[in-house]
């Protein structure tokens, strides 16, 4: 099980996400979700599960820091994304910061140093490519 914590007040990571130049990279909720799903798909295997929760949920009556039921939104992307089986393990760049993985229905790429990512699954009508602006 992979739990991805979302910190909306910090636009992604707690105290901010940083790129390879130590610059703050701000994500909107949908971008951070897509980035996290992409990273998950790069490394997932049989029996893997993904979860994404709001760690600063103002609607959490018990102040459980993202572990209350209301903090775990069910996103449409979960139903829309039809990857099919992976065609093999992820391929990585020489510096092991960029990854690509092929699936029956498409592919994902992610650059962990810059925050760039893409989800390309034509059978799901999903073709997302994000290049960070700094």
mmCIF file of N, CA and C in Angstrom:
data_model
loop_
_atom_site.group_PDB
_atom_site.id
_atom_site.type_symbol
_atom_site.label_atom_id
_atom_site.label_comp_id
_atom_site.label_asym_id
_atom_site.label_seq_id
_atom_site.Cartn_x
_atom_site.Cartn_y
_atom_site.Cartn_z
ATOM 1 N N UNK A 1 0.850 -1.176 0.000
ATOM 2 C CA UNK A 1 0.000 0.000 0.000
ATOM 3 C C UNK A 1 0.892 1.236 0.000
ATOM 4 N N UNK A 2 0.650 2.145 -0.903
ATOM 5 C CA UNK A 2 1.371 3.416 -0.968
ATOM 6 C C UNK A 2 0.417 4.524 -0.565
ATOM 7 N N UNK A 3 0.767 5.244 0.485
ATOM 8 C CA UNK A 3 -0.009 6.396 0.917
ATOM 9 C C UNK A 3 0.748 7.653 0.510
ATOM 10 N N UNK A 4 0.089 8.520 -0.251
ATOM 11 C CA UNK A 4 0.692 9.790 -0.653
ATOM 12 C C UNK A 4 0.022 10.905 0.144
ATOM 13 N N UNK A 5 0.789 11.581 0.982
ATOM 14 C CA UNK A 5 0.226 12.695 1.745
ATOM 15 C C UNK A 5 0.212 13.974 0.924
ATOM 16 N N UNK A 6 -0.943 14.637 0.888
ATOM 17 C CA UNK A 6 -1.112 15.910 0.172
ATOM 18 C C UNK A 6 -1.238 17.008 1.217
ATOM 19 N N UNK A 7 -0.382 18.030 1.103
ATOM 20 C CA UNK A 7 -0.398 19.172 2.014
ATOM 21 C C UNK A 7 -0.835 20.404 1.226
ATOM 22 N N UNK A 8 -2.150 20.679 1.143
ATOM 23 C CA UNK A 8 -2.645 21.776 0.305
ATOM 24 C C UNK A 8 -2.125 23.153 0.712
ATOM 25 N N UNK A 9 -1.921 23.385 2.001
ATOM 26 C CA UNK A 9 -1.413 24.688 2.438
ATOM 27 C C UNK A 9 0.020 24.921 1.950
ATOM 28 N N UNK A 10 0.735 23.835 1.682
ATOM 29 C CA UNK A 10 2.121 23.908 1.214
ATOM 30 C C UNK A 10 2.234 23.595 -0.276
ATOM 31 N N UNK A 11 1.090 23.441 -0.950
ATOM 32 C CA UNK A 11 1.020 23.167 -2.392
ATOM 33 C C UNK A 11 1.782 21.890 -2.780
ATOM 34 N N UNK A 12 1.591 20.846 -2.010
ATOM 35 C CA UNK A 12 2.201 19.550 -2.334
ATOM 36 C C UNK A 12 2.817 18.914 -1.119
ATOM 37 N N UNK A 13 4.117 19.045 -0.994
ATOM 38 C CA UNK A 13 4.869 18.444 0.107
ATOM 39 C C UNK A 13 4.847 19.359 1.328
ATOM 40 N N UNK A 14 5.006 18.762 2.497
ATOM 41 C CA UNK A 14 5.099 19.547 3.717
ATOM 42 C C UNK A 14 6.327 20.456 3.605
ATOM 43 N N UNK A 15 6.148 21.728 3.807
ATOM 44 C CA UNK A 15 7.198 22.752 3.670
ATOM 45 C C UNK A 15 7.651 22.946 2.228
ATOM 46 N N UNK A 16 6.904 22.423 1.271
ATOM 47 C CA UNK A 16 7.188 22.661 -0.148
ATOM 48 C C UNK A 16 8.028 21.586 -0.807
ATOM 49 N N UNK A 17 7.696 21.265 -2.061
ATOM 50 C CA UNK A 17 8.477 20.331 -2.872
ATOM 51 C C UNK A 17 9.577 21.127 -3.553
ATOM 52 N N UNK A 18 10.745 20.533 -3.691
ATOM 53 C CA UNK A 18 11.880 21.230 -4.304
ATOM 54 C C UNK A 18 12.386 20.466 -5.514
ATOM 55 N N UNK A 19 12.833 21.227 -6.523
ATOM 56 C CA UNK A 19 13.387 20.607 -7.725
ATOM 57 C C UNK A 19 14.912 20.478 -7.592
ATOM 58 N N UNK A 20 15.574 20.079 -8.690
ATOM 59 C CA UNK A 20 17.014 19.851 -8.642
ATOM 60 C C UNK A 20 17.825 21.120 -8.397
ATOM 61 N N UNK A 21 17.198 22.298 -8.557
ATOM 62 C CA UNK A 21 17.863 23.575 -8.313
ATOM 63 C C UNK A 21 17.468 24.157 -6.958
ATOM 64 N N UNK A 22 16.835 23.327 -6.137
ATOM 65 C CA UNK A 22 16.372 23.702 -4.810
ATOM 66 C C UNK A 22 15.302 24.797 -4.851
ATOM 67 N N UNK A 23 14.607 24.902 -5.988
ATOM 68 C CA UNK A 23 13.508 25.853 -6.136
ATOM 69 C C UNK A 23 12.204 25.173 -5.711
ATOM 70 N N UNK A 24 11.347 25.928 -5.069
ATOM 71 C CA UNK A 24 10.036 25.397 -4.662
ATOM 72 C C UNK A 24 9.219 25.095 -5.910
ATOM 73 N N UNK A 25 8.647 23.915 -5.976
ATOM 74 C CA UNK A 25 7.744 23.493 -7.052
ATOM 75 C C UNK A 25 6.369 23.360 -6.429
ATOM 76 N N UNK A 26 5.442 24.217 -6.835
ATOM 77 C CA UNK A 26 4.082 24.183 -6.289
ATOM 78 C C UNK A 26 3.185 23.349 -7.189
ATOM 79 N N UNK A 27 2.373 22.522 -6.574
ATOM 80 C CA UNK A 27 1.421 21.676 -7.276
ATOM 81 C C UNK A 27 0.004 22.044 -6.869
ATOM 82 N N UNK A 28 -0.905 22.003 -7.822
ATOM 83 C CA UNK A 28 -2.327 22.051 -7.506
ATOM 84 C C UNK A 28 -2.736 20.623 -7.156
ATOM 85 N N UNK A 29 -3.855 20.466 -6.517
ATOM 86 C CA UNK A 29 -4.316 19.151 -6.077
ATOM 87 C C UNK A 29 -4.274 18.127 -7.206
ATOM 88 N N UNK A 30 -4.859 18.449 -8.361
ATOM 89 C CA UNK A 30 -4.919 17.478 -9.459
ATOM 90 C C UNK A 30 -3.522 17.156 -9.987
ATOM 91 N N UNK A 31 -2.629 18.151 -10.047
ATOM 92 C CA UNK A 31 -1.252 17.892 -10.495
ATOM 93 C C UNK A 31 -0.516 16.975 -9.536
ATOM 94 N N UNK A 32 -0.658 17.220 -8.235
ATOM 95 C CA UNK A 32 0.050 16.394 -7.255
ATOM 96 C C UNK A 32 -0.493 14.968 -7.285
ATOM 97 N N UNK A 33 -1.802 14.826 -7.457
ATOM 98 C CA UNK A 33 -2.401 13.502 -7.599
ATOM 99 C C UNK A 33 -1.830 12.794 -8.827
ATOM 100 N N UNK A 34 -1.810 13.478 -9.973
ATOM 101 C CA UNK A 34 -1.285 12.882 -11.207
ATOM 102 C C UNK A 34 0.190 12.514 -11.060
ATOM 103 N N UNK A 35 0.978 13.399 -10.463
ATOM 104 C CA UNK A 35 2.399 13.123 -10.224
ATOM 105 C C UNK A 35 2.555 11.867 -9.360
ATOM 106 N N UNK A 36 1.771 11.801 -8.284
ATOM 107 C CA UNK A 36 1.844 10.661 -7.365
ATOM 108 C C UNK A 36 1.406 9.365 -8.037
ATOM 109 N N UNK A 37 0.327 9.413 -8.826
ATOM 110 C CA UNK A 37 -0.133 8.221 -9.549
ATOM 111 C C UNK A 37 0.935 7.764 -10.536
ATOM 112 N N UNK A 38 1.566 8.718 -11.223
ATOM 113 C CA UNK A 38 2.630 8.380 -12.168
ATOM 114 C C UNK A 38 3.779 7.680 -11.454
ATOM 115 N N UNK A 39 4.230 8.236 -10.339
ATOM 116 C CA UNK A 39 5.316 7.618 -9.564
ATOM 117 C C UNK A 39 4.908 6.225 -9.080
ATOM 118 N N UNK A 40 3.682 6.085 -8.633
ATOM 119 C CA UNK A 40 3.178 4.789 -8.183
ATOM 120 C C UNK A 40 3.216 3.772 -9.316
ATOM 121 N N UNK A 41 2.746 4.166 -10.495
ATOM 122 C CA UNK A 41 2.705 3.238 -11.629
ATOM 123 C C UNK A 41 4.095 2.811 -12.084
ATOM 124 N N UNK A 42 5.084 3.666 -11.894
ATOM 125 C CA UNK A 42 6.457 3.304 -12.251
ATOM 126 C C UNK A 42 6.925 2.103 -11.425
ATOM 127 N N UNK A 43 6.574 2.094 -10.151
ATOM 128 C CA UNK A 43 7.110 1.051 -9.277
ATOM 129 C C UNK A 43 6.142 -0.001 -8.801
ATOM 130 N N UNK A 44 4.857 0.110 -9.121
ATOM 131 C CA UNK A 44 3.869 -0.821 -8.587
ATOM 132 C C UNK A 44 4.054 -2.228 -9.129
ATOM 133 N N UNK A 45 3.573 -3.153 -8.345
ATOM 134 C CA UNK A 45 3.574 -4.551 -8.749
ATOM 135 C C UNK A 45 2.233 -5.168 -8.427
ATOM 136 N N UNK A 46 2.121 -6.453 -8.669
ATOM 137 C CA UNK A 46 0.880 -7.156 -8.379
ATOM 138 C C UNK A 46 0.550 -7.024 -6.893
ATOM 139 N N UNK A 47 -0.684 -6.675 -6.594
ATOM 140 C CA UNK A 47 -1.121 -6.522 -5.211
ATOM 141 C C UNK A 47 -0.827 -5.150 -4.619
ATOM 142 N N UNK A 48 -0.355 -4.197 -5.428
ATOM 143 C CA UNK A 48 -0.073 -2.845 -4.939
ATOM 144 C C UNK A 48 -1.356 -2.024 -4.879
ATOM 145 N N UNK A 49 -1.439 -1.152 -3.899
ATOM 146 C CA UNK A 49 -2.590 -0.275 -3.725
ATOM 147 C C UNK A 49 -2.111 1.149 -3.523
ATOM 148 N N UNK A 50 -2.913 2.108 -3.982
ATOM 149 C CA UNK A 50 -2.576 3.525 -3.921
ATOM 150 C C UNK A 50 -3.599 4.281 -3.102
ATOM 151 N N UNK A 51 -3.153 5.200 -2.266
ATOM 152 C CA UNK A 51 -4.041 6.069 -1.508
ATOM 153 C C UNK A 51 -3.489 7.479 -1.466
ATOM 154 N N UNK A 52 -4.367 8.460 -1.446
ATOM 155 C CA UNK A 52 -3.998 9.880 -1.503
ATOM 156 C C UNK A 52 -4.878 10.613 -0.512
ATOM 157 N N UNK A 53 -4.292 11.215 0.508
ATOM 158 C CA UNK A 53 -5.127 11.893 1.500
ATOM 159 C C UNK A 53 -4.648 13.312 1.776
ATOM 160 N N UNK A 54 -5.592 14.147 2.199
ATOM 161 C CA UNK A 54 -5.353 15.541 2.545
ATOM 162 C C UNK A 54 -4.883 15.597 3.995
ATOM 163 N N UNK A 55 -3.606 15.879 4.191
ATOM 164 C CA UNK A 55 -3.027 15.882 5.532
ATOM 165 C C UNK A 55 -3.364 17.141 6.326
ATOM 166 N N UNK A 56 -3.921 18.146 5.651
ATOM 167 C CA UNK A 56 -4.293 19.392 6.323
ATOM 168 C C UNK A 56 -5.789 19.662 6.142
ATOM 169 N N UNK A 57 -6.575 18.591 6.216
ATOM 170 C CA UNK A 57 -8.007 18.657 5.965
ATOM 171 C C UNK A 57 -8.712 19.465 7.050
ATOM 172 N N UNK A 58 -9.283 20.576 6.649
ATOM 173 C CA UNK A 58 -9.987 21.454 7.600
ATOM 174 C C UNK A 58 -11.346 20.871 8.009
ATOM 175 N N UNK A 59 -11.834 19.852 7.253
ATOM 176 C CA UNK A 59 -13.121 19.219 7.573
ATOM 177 C C UNK A 59 -12.946 18.023 8.516
ATOM 178 N N UNK A 60 -11.728 17.741 8.928
ATOM 179 C CA UNK A 60 -11.442 16.616 9.818
ATOM 180 C C UNK A 60 -11.818 17.011 11.247
ATOM 181 N N UNK A 61 -12.947 16.510 11.753
ATOM 182 C CA UNK A 61 -13.412 16.955 13.072
ATOM 183 C C UNK A 61 -12.523 16.470 14.217
ATOM 184 N N UNK A 62 -11.689 15.468 13.965
ATOM 185 C CA UNK A 62 -10.867 14.901 15.029
ATOM 186 C C UNK A 62 -9.395 15.295 14.907
ATOM 187 N N UNK A 63 -9.072 16.119 13.889
ATOM 188 C CA UNK A 63 -7.693 16.576 13.665
ATOM 189 C C UNK A 63 -6.726 15.385 13.627
ATOM 190 N N UNK A 64 -7.055 14.430 12.757
ATOM 191 C CA UNK A 64 -6.264 13.199 12.656
ATOM 192 C C UNK A 64 -5.155 13.298 11.601
ATOM 193 N N UNK A 65 -4.925 14.477 11.048
ATOM 194 C CA UNK A 65 -3.808 14.672 10.140
ATOM 195 C C UNK A 65 -3.846 13.829 8.886
ATOM 196 N N UNK A 66 -5.006 13.744 8.258
ATOM 197 C CA UNK A 66 -5.111 13.020 6.993
ATOM 198 C C UNK A 66 -5.558 11.578 7.101
ATOM 199 N N UNK A 67 -5.773 11.088 8.302
ATOM 200 C CA UNK A 67 -6.158 9.679 8.476
ATOM 201 C C UNK A 67 -7.651 9.501 8.720
ATOM 202 N N UNK A 68 -8.418 10.581 8.766
ATOM 203 C CA UNK A 68 -9.872 10.501 8.934
ATOM 204 C C UNK A 68 -10.501 10.187 7.579
ATOM 205 N N UNK A 69 -11.589 9.436 7.552
ATOM 206 C CA UNK A 69 -12.233 9.012 6.303
ATOM 207 C C UNK A 69 -12.469 10.151 5.326
ATOM 208 N N UNK A 70 -12.925 11.301 5.828
ATOM 209 C CA UNK A 70 -13.245 12.430 4.950
ATOM 210 C C UNK A 70 -12.003 12.976 4.234
ATOM 211 N N UNK A 71 -10.823 12.671 4.744
ATOM 212 C CA UNK A 71 -9.577 13.171 4.152
ATOM 213 C C UNK A 71 -9.144 12.363 2.932
ATOM 214 N N UNK A 72 -9.802 11.245 2.682
ATOM 215 C CA UNK A 72 -9.454 10.349 1.578
ATOM 216 C C UNK A 72 -10.505 10.492 0.474
ATOM 217 N N UNK A 73 -10.314 11.446 -0.398
ATOM 218 C CA UNK A 73 -11.239 11.683 -1.501
ATOM 219 C C UNK A 73 -11.071 10.589 -2.558
ATOM 220 N N UNK A 74 -12.188 10.145 -3.117
ATOM 221 C CA UNK A 74 -12.136 9.214 -4.244
ATOM 222 C C UNK A 74 -12.164 10.043 -5.522
ATOM 223 N N UNK A 75 -11.105 9.942 -6.319
ATOM 224 C CA UNK A 75 -10.965 10.771 -7.519
ATOM 225 C C UNK A 75 -11.411 10.011 -8.765
ATOM 226 N N UNK A 76 -12.005 10.736 -9.721
ATOM 227 C CA UNK A 76 -12.440 10.145 -10.991
ATOM 228 C C UNK A 76 -11.293 9.468 -11.730
ATOM 229 N N UNK A 77 -10.084 9.980 -11.571
ATOM 230 C CA UNK A 77 -8.917 9.404 -12.241
ATOM 231 C C UNK A 77 -8.771 7.916 -11.938
ATOM 232 N N UNK A 78 -9.143 7.507 -10.744
ATOM 233 C CA UNK A 78 -9.037 6.090 -10.364
ATOM 234 C C UNK A 78 -9.856 5.197 -11.299
ATOM 235 N N UNK A 79 -11.022 5.661 -11.700
ATOM 236 C CA UNK A 79 -11.877 4.876 -12.593
ATOM 237 C C UNK A 79 -11.533 5.087 -14.064
ATOM 238 N N UNK A 80 -11.025 6.261 -14.406
ATOM 239 C CA UNK A 80 -10.737 6.590 -15.803
ATOM 240 C C UNK A 80 -9.475 5.907 -16.323
ATOM 241 N N UNK A 81 -8.506 5.709 -15.475
ATOM 242 C CA UNK A 81 -7.207 5.193 -15.883
ATOM 243 C C UNK A 81 -7.254 3.678 -16.078
ATOM 244 N N UNK A 82 -7.133 3.253 -17.313
ATOM 245 C CA UNK A 82 -7.142 1.824 -17.667
ATOM 246 C C UNK A 82 -5.767 1.480 -18.237
ATOM 247 N N UNK A 83 -4.855 1.085 -17.373
ATOM 248 C CA UNK A 83 -3.470 0.861 -17.788
ATOM 249 C C UNK A 83 -3.250 -0.461 -18.504
ATOM 250 N N UNK A 84 -3.988 -1.494 -18.115
ATOM 251 C CA UNK A 84 -3.636 -2.839 -18.552
ATOM 252 C C UNK A 84 -2.392 -3.277 -17.780
ATOM 253 N N UNK A 85 -1.918 -4.465 -18.067
ATOM 254 C CA UNK A 85 -0.756 -4.987 -17.344
ATOM 255 C C UNK A 85 0.521 -4.268 -17.776
ATOM 256 N N UNK A 86 1.499 -4.175 -16.860
ATOM 257 C CA UNK A 86 2.794 -3.618 -17.253
ATOM 258 C C UNK A 86 3.476 -4.566 -18.240
ATOM 259 N N UNK A 87 4.199 -3.999 -19.193
ATOM 260 C CA UNK A 87 4.912 -4.813 -20.170
ATOM 261 C C UNK A 87 6.313 -5.168 -19.696
ATOM 262 N N UNK A 88 6.664 -4.715 -18.536
ATOM 263 C CA UNK A 88 7.974 -4.998 -17.953
ATOM 264 C C UNK A 88 8.258 -4.000 -16.853
ATOM 265 N N UNK A 89 9.438 -4.092 -16.271
ATOM 266 C CA UNK A 89 9.796 -3.121 -15.225
ATOM 267 C C UNK A 89 10.055 -1.746 -15.823
ATOM 268 N N UNK A 90 10.111 -0.759 -14.969
ATOM 269 C CA UNK A 90 10.404 0.607 -15.406
ATOM 270 C C UNK A 90 11.835 0.699 -15.924
ATOM 271 N N UNK A 91 12.023 1.568 -16.884
ATOM 272 C CA UNK A 91 13.358 1.881 -17.392
ATOM 273 C C UNK A 91 13.786 3.195 -16.750
ATOM 274 N N UNK A 92 15.059 3.300 -16.378
ATOM 275 C CA UNK A 92 15.523 4.535 -15.744
ATOM 276 C C UNK A 92 16.696 5.126 -16.511
ATOM 277 N N UNK A 93 16.897 6.431 -16.296
ATOM 278 C CA UNK A 93 18.014 7.134 -16.922
ATOM 279 C C UNK A 93 19.298 6.793 -16.178
ATOM 280 N N UNK A 94 20.418 7.218 -16.721
ATOM 281 C CA UNK A 94 21.710 6.964 -16.099
ATOM 282 C C UNK A 94 21.827 7.506 -14.693
ATOM 283 N N UNK A 95 21.217 8.667 -14.436
ATOM 284 C CA UNK A 95 21.281 9.241 -13.087
ATOM 285 C C UNK A 95 20.142 8.758 -12.193
ATOM 286 N N UNK A 96 19.302 7.887 -12.742
ATOM 287 C CA UNK A 96 18.187 7.267 -12.018
ATOM 288 C C UNK A 96 17.207 8.283 -11.431
ATOM 289 N N UNK A 97 17.025 9.389 -12.169
ATOM 290 C CA UNK A 97 16.044 10.395 -11.761
ATOM 291 C C UNK A 97 14.861 10.445 -12.720
ATOM 292 N N UNK A 98 15.013 9.836 -13.907
ATOM 293 C CA UNK A 98 13.947 9.809 -14.908
ATOM 294 C C UNK A 98 13.551 8.358 -15.144
ATOM 295 N N UNK A 99 12.222 8.142 -15.189
ATOM 296 C CA UNK A 99 11.707 6.783 -15.329
ATOM 297 C C UNK A 99 10.608 6.733 -16.381
ATOM 298 N N UNK A 100 10.525 5.590 -17.045
ATOM 299 C CA UNK A 100 9.449 5.343 -18.014
ATOM 300 C C UNK A 100 9.005 3.896 -17.833
ATOM 301 N N UNK A 101 7.692 3.701 -17.927
ATOM 302 C CA UNK A 101 7.165 2.336 -17.857
ATOM 303 C C UNK A 101 6.053 2.197 -18.875
ATOM 304 N N UNK A 102 6.112 1.107 -19.613
ATOM 305 C CA UNK A 102 5.121 0.794 -20.647
ATOM 306 C C UNK A 102 4.073 -0.159 -20.079
ATOM 307 N N UNK A 103 2.832 0.077 -20.469
ATOM 308 C CA UNK A 103 1.712 -0.782 -20.110
ATOM 309 C C UNK A 103 1.001 -1.203 -21.392
ATOM 310 N N UNK A 104 0.132 -2.177 -21.300
ATOM 311 C CA UNK A 104 -0.627 -2.630 -22.462
ATOM 312 C C UNK A 104 -1.328 -1.457 -23.144
ATOM 313 N N UNK A 105 -1.903 -0.543 -22.359
ATOM 314 C CA UNK A 105 -2.714 0.545 -22.919
ATOM 315 C C UNK A 105 -2.026 1.902 -22.973
ATOM 316 N N UNK A 106 -0.734 1.988 -22.671
ATOM 317 C CA UNK A 106 -0.065 3.281 -22.712
ATOM 318 C C UNK A 106 1.225 3.283 -21.931
ATOM 319 N N UNK A 107 1.622 4.466 -21.449
ATOM 320 C CA UNK A 107 2.874 4.564 -20.706
ATOM 321 C C UNK A 107 2.860 5.762 -19.760
ATOM 322 N N UNK A 108 3.810 5.729 -18.836
ATOM 323 C CA UNK A 108 4.027 6.841 -17.911
ATOM 324 C C UNK A 108 5.502 7.215 -17.943
ATOM 325 N N UNK A 109 5.782 8.504 -17.744
ATOM 326 C CA UNK A 109 7.153 8.967 -17.576
ATOM 327 C C UNK A 109 7.173 9.962 -16.425
ATOM 328 N N UNK A 110 8.295 10.001 -15.734
ATOM 329 C CA UNK A 110 8.431 10.933 -14.621
ATOM 330 C C UNK A 110 9.899 11.339 -14.497
ATOM 331 N N UNK A 111 10.109 12.612 -14.228
ATOM 332 C CA UNK A 111 11.441 13.144 -13.955
ATOM 333 C C UNK A 111 11.405 13.646 -12.520
ATOM 334 N N UNK A 112 11.982 12.880 -11.619
ATOM 335 C CA UNK A 112 11.917 13.220 -10.195
ATOM 336 C C UNK A 112 12.723 14.468 -9.852
ATOM 337 N N UNK A 113 13.685 14.840 -10.700
ATOM 338 C CA UNK A 113 14.498 16.019 -10.403
ATOM 339 C C UNK A 113 13.780 17.323 -10.752
ATOM 340 N N UNK A 114 12.920 17.303 -11.763
ATOM 341 C CA UNK A 114 12.242 18.537 -12.176
ATOM 342 C C UNK A 114 10.759 18.568 -11.814
ATOM 343 N N UNK A 115 10.171 17.401 -11.599
ATOM 344 C CA UNK A 115 8.737 17.334 -11.337
ATOM 345 C C UNK A 115 7.908 17.135 -12.589
ATOM 346 N N UNK A 116 8.554 16.981 -13.760
ATOM 347 C CA UNK A 116 7.820 16.741 -15.008
ATOM 348 C C UNK A 116 7.283 15.307 -15.003
ATOM 349 N N UNK A 117 6.103 15.133 -15.597
ATOM 350 C CA UNK A 117 5.515 13.793 -15.678
ATOM 351 C C UNK A 117 4.544 13.721 -16.838
ATOM 352 N N UNK A 118 4.261 12.502 -17.265
ATOM 353 C CA UNK A 118 3.214 12.300 -18.267
ATOM 354 C C UNK A 118 2.520 10.975 -18.024
ATOM 355 N N UNK A 119 1.234 10.989 -18.290
ATOM 356 C CA UNK A 119 0.382 9.799 -18.283
ATOM 357 C C UNK A 119 -0.252 9.752 -19.666
ATOM 358 N N UNK A 120 0.046 8.729 -20.434
ATOM 359 C CA UNK A 120 -0.499 8.642 -21.787
ATOM 360 C C UNK A 120 -1.185 7.290 -21.968
ATOM 361 N N UNK A 121 -2.510 7.318 -21.913
ATOM 362 C CA UNK A 121 -3.326 6.118 -22.046
ATOM 363 C C UNK A 121 -4.494 6.412 -22.984
ATOM 364 N N UNK A 122 -4.276 6.284 -24.297
ATOM 365 C CA UNK A 122 -5.306 6.625 -25.280
ATOM 366 C C UNK A 122 -6.632 5.894 -25.076
ATOM 367 N N UNK A 123 -6.608 4.639 -24.602
ATOM 368 C CA UNK A 123 -7.852 3.889 -24.383
ATOM 369 C C UNK A 123 -8.686 4.487 -23.258
ATOM 370 N N UNK A 124 -8.051 5.265 -22.400
ATOM 371 C CA UNK A 124 -8.746 5.913 -21.286
ATOM 372 C C UNK A 124 -9.033 7.378 -21.573
ATOM 373 N N UNK A 125 -8.688 7.849 -22.778
ATOM 374 C CA UNK A 125 -8.796 9.267 -23.115
ATOM 375 C C UNK A 125 -7.991 10.127 -22.159
ATOM 376 N N UNK A 126 -6.851 9.579 -21.695
ATOM 377 C CA UNK A 126 -5.976 10.317 -20.789
ATOM 378 C C UNK A 126 -4.651 10.555 -21.498
ATOM 379 N N UNK A 127 -4.314 11.805 -21.680
ATOM 380 C CA UNK A 127 -3.033 12.193 -22.249
ATOM 381 C C UNK A 127 -2.595 13.469 -21.541
ATOM 382 N N UNK A 128 -1.886 13.289 -20.445
ATOM 383 C CA UNK A 128 -1.494 14.400 -19.565
ATOM 384 C C UNK A 128 0.021 14.525 -19.619
ATOM 385 N N UNK A 129 0.489 15.719 -19.853
ATOM 386 C CA UNK A 129 1.924 15.980 -19.826
ATOM 387 C C UNK A 129 2.140 17.312 -19.127
ATOM 388 N N UNK A 130 2.919 17.304 -18.050
ATOM 389 C CA UNK A 130 3.149 18.515 -17.290
ATOM 390 C C UNK A 130 4.635 18.789 -17.191
ATOM 391 N N UNK A 131 5.028 19.968 -17.641
ATOM 392 C CA UNK A 131 6.392 20.461 -17.502
ATOM 393 C C UNK A 131 6.334 21.594 -16.490
ATOM 394 N N UNK A 132 7.103 21.495 -15.417
ATOM 395 C CA UNK A 132 7.029 22.547 -14.407
ATOM 396 C C UNK A 132 7.545 23.886 -14.931
ATOM 397 N N UNK A 133 6.922 24.945 -14.473
ATOM 398 C CA UNK A 133 7.396 26.287 -14.797
ATOM 399 C C UNK A 133 8.053 26.867 -13.558
ATOM 400 N N UNK A 134 9.250 27.330 -13.727
ATOM 401 C CA UNK A 134 10.007 27.860 -12.580
ATOM 402 C C UNK A 134 10.337 29.305 -12.830
#
